[in-house]
CSV table of C-alpha atoms in Angstrom, one decimal:
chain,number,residue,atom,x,y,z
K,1,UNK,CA,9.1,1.2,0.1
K,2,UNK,CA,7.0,-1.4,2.3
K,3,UNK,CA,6.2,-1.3,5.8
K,4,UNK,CA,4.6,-4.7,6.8
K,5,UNK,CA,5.5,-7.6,4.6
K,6,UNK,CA,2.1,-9.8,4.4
K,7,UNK,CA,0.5,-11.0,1.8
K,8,UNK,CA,-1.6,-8.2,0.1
K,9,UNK,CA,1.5,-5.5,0.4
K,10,UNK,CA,4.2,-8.0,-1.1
K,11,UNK,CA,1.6,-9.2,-4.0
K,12,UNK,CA,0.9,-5.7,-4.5
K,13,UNK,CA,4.7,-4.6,-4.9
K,14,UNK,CA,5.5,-7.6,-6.6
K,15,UNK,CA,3.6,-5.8,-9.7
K,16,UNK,CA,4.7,-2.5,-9.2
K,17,UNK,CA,8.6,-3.9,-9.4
K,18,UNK,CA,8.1,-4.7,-12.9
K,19,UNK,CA,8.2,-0.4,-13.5
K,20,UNK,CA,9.1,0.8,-10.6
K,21,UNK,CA,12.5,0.3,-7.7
K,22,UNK,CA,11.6,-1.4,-4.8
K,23,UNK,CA,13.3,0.8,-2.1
K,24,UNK,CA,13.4,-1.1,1.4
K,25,UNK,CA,10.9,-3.2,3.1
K,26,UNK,CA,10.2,-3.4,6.8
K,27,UNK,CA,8.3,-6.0,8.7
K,28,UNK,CA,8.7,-6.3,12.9
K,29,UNK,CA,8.5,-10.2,11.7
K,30,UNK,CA,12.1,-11.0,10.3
K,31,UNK,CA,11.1,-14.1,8.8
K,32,UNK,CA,8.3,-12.0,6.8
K,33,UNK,CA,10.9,-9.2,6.0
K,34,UNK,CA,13.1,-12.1,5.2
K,35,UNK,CA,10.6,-13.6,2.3
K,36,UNK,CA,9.4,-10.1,1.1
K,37,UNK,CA,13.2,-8.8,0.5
K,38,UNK,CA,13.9,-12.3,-1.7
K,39,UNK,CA,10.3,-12.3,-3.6
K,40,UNK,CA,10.7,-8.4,-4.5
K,41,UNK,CA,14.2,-8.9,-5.5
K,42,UNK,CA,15.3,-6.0,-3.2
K,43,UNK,CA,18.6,-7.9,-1.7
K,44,UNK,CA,20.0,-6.5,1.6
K,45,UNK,CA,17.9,-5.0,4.5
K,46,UNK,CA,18.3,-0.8,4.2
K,47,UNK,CA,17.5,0.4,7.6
K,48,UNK,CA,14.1,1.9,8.4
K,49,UNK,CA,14.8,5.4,8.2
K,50,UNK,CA,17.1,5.4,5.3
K,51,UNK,CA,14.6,3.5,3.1
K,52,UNK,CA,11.6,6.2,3.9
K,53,UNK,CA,14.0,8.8,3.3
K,54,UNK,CA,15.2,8.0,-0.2
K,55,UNK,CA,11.1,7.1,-1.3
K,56,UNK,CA,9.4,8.7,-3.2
K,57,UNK,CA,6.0,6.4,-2.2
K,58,UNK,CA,5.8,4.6,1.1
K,59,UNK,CA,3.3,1.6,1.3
K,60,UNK,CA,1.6,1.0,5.0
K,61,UNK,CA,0.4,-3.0,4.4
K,62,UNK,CA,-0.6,-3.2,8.4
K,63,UNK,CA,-3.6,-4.5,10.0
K,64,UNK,CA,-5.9,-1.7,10.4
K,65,UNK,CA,-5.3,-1.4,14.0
K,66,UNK,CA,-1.6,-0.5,13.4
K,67,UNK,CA,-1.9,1.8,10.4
K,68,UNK,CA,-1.8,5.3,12.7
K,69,UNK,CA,1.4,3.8,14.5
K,70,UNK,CA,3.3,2.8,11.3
K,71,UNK,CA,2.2,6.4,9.6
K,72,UNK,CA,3.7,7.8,13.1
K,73,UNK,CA,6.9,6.1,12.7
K,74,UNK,CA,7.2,7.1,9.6
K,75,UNK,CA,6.3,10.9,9.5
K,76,UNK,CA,9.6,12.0,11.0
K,77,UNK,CA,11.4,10.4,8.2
K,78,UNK,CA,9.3,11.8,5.3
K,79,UNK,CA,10.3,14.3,2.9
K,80,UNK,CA,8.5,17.1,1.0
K,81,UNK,CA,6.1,15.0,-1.7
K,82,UNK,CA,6.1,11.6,-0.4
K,83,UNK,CA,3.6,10.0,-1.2
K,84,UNK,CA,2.1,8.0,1.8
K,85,UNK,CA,-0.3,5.1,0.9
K,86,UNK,CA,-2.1,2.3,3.2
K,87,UNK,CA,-4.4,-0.3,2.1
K,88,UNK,CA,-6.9,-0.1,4.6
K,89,UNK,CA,-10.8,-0.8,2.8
K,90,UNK,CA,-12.7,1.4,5.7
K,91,UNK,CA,-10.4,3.9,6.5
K,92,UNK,CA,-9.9,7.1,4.6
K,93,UNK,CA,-6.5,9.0,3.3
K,94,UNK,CA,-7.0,10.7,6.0
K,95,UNK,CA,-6.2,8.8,9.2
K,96,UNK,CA,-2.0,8.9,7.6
K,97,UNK,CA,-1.0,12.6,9.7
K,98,UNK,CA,-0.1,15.0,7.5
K,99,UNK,CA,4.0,15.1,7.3
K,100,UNK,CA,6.0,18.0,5.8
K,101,UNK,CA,4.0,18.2,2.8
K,102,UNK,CA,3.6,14.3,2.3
K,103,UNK,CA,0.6,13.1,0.1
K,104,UNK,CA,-1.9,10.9,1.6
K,105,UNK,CA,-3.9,8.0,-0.1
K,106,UNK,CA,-6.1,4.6,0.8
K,107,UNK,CA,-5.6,2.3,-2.3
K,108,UNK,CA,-8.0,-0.7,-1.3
K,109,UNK,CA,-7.3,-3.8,-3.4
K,110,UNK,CA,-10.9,-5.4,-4.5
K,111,UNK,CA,-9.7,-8.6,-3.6
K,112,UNK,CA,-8.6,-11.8,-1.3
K,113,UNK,CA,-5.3,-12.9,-0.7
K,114,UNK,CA,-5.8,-16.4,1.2
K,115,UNK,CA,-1.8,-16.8,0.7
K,116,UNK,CA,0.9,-15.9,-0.5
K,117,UNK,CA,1.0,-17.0,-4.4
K,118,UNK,CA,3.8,-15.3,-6.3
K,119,UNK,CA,3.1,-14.4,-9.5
K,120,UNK,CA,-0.5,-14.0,-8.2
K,121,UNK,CA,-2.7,-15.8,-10.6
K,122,UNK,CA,-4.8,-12.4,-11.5
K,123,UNK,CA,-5.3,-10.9,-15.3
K,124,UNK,CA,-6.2,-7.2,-13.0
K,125,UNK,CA,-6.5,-5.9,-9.8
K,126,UNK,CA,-9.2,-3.3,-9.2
K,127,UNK,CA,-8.5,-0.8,-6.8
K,128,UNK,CA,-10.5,1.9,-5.0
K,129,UNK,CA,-8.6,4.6,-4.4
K,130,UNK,CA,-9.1,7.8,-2.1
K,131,UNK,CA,-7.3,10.8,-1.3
K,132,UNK,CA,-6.4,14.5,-2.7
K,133,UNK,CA,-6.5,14.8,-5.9
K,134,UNK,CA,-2.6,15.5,-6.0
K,135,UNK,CA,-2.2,12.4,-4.2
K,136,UNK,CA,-4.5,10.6,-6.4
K,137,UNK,CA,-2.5,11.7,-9.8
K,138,UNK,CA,0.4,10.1,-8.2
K,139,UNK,CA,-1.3,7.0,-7.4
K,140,UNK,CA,-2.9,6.9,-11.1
K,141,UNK,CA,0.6,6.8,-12.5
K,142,UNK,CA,2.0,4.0,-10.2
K,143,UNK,CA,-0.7,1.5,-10.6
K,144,UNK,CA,-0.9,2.5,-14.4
K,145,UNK,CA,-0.3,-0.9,-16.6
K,146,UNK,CA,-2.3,-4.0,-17.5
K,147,UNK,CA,-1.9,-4.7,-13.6
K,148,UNK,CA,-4.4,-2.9,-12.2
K,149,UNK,CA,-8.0,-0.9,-12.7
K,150,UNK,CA,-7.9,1.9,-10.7
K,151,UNK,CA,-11.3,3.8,-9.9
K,152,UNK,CA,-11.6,6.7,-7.8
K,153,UNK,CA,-14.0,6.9,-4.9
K,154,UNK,CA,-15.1,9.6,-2.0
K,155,UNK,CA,-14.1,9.1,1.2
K,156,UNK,CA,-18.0,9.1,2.4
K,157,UNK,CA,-17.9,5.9,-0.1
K,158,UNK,CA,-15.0,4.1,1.5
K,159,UNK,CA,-17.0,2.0,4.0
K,160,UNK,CA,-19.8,1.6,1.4
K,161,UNK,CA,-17.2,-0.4,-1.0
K,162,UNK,CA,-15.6,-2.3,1.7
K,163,UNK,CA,-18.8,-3.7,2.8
K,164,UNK,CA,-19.6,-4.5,-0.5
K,165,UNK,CA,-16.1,-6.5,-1.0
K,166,UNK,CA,-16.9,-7.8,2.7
K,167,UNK,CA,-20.7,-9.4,1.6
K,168,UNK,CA,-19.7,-10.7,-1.6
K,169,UNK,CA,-16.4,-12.2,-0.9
K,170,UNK,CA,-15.9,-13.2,3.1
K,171,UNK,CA,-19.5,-14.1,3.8
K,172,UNK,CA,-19.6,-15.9,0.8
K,173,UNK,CA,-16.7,-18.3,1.5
């Protein structure tokens, strides 16, 4: 499932629909949620708490600033091995609140995403990823394929690789 329907957590799951059922989606922005359910092929809206409950990953594709309140939302729908991802570059696995034995993982996609472009024009998408290491075996199976290129990293690393993406890509363009 997807909680926030922009452009980096709709590209993301556009990939991952090709192995794996797309769930529910959820954006406060209905003409997002709108576009997200009809480019993931998902069809009819399932409400919020259903969709979290029958996942077995939940996606958080917030700003940064809204992360800890989506997680929040969330938690009192999760089940027992959940596996709870955001995409956040600077923030750790961490800042998701543990839920009822829910996994917790940052997956930061090593790229830009100045719109919307479906299929997205890419050959790979590398991804840091951080988290325990049960969470992180979980991960490693989702994103397997010839979609992305999945490297591990500490969470003491986390801000080191997002500054890197932010230097050579935003103060670039």
């Amino acid at each position: 499932s997807l909680v926030g329907c922009g452009k980096v957590g709709v590209t993301i799951l556009y990939y991952l629909k090709e192995h794996h059922k797309i769930v529910g989606v959820y954006d406060p922005d209905q003409k997002a949620q709108q576009r997200a359910l009809k480019t993931l092929g998902v069809g009819k809206p399932v409400p919020y708490p259903e969709f979290v409950k029958t996942s077995d990953a939940v996606f958080i594709a917030t700003p940064d600033e809204m992360i800890l309140n989506a997680s929040n939302r969330i938690r009192k729908y999760l089940d027992k091995n959940v596996l709870l991802v955001h995409f956040s570059g600077w923030l750790p696995a961490e800042i998701l609140p543990r839920a009822r034995g829910s996994l917790r993982a940052a997956v930061h996609p090593f790229a830009t995403f100045p719109k919307l472009v479906i299929p997205p024009p890419r050959p790979a998408y590398p991804l840091f990823v951080q988290g325990g290491r049960k969470a992180l075996d979980r991960v490693d199976r989702i994103f397997r394929g010839k979609n992305f290129k999945v490297s591990r990293i500490g969470k003491k690393d986390k801000a080191r690789y997002h500054l890197m993406g932010v230097m050579s890509s935003n103060f670039l363009v």
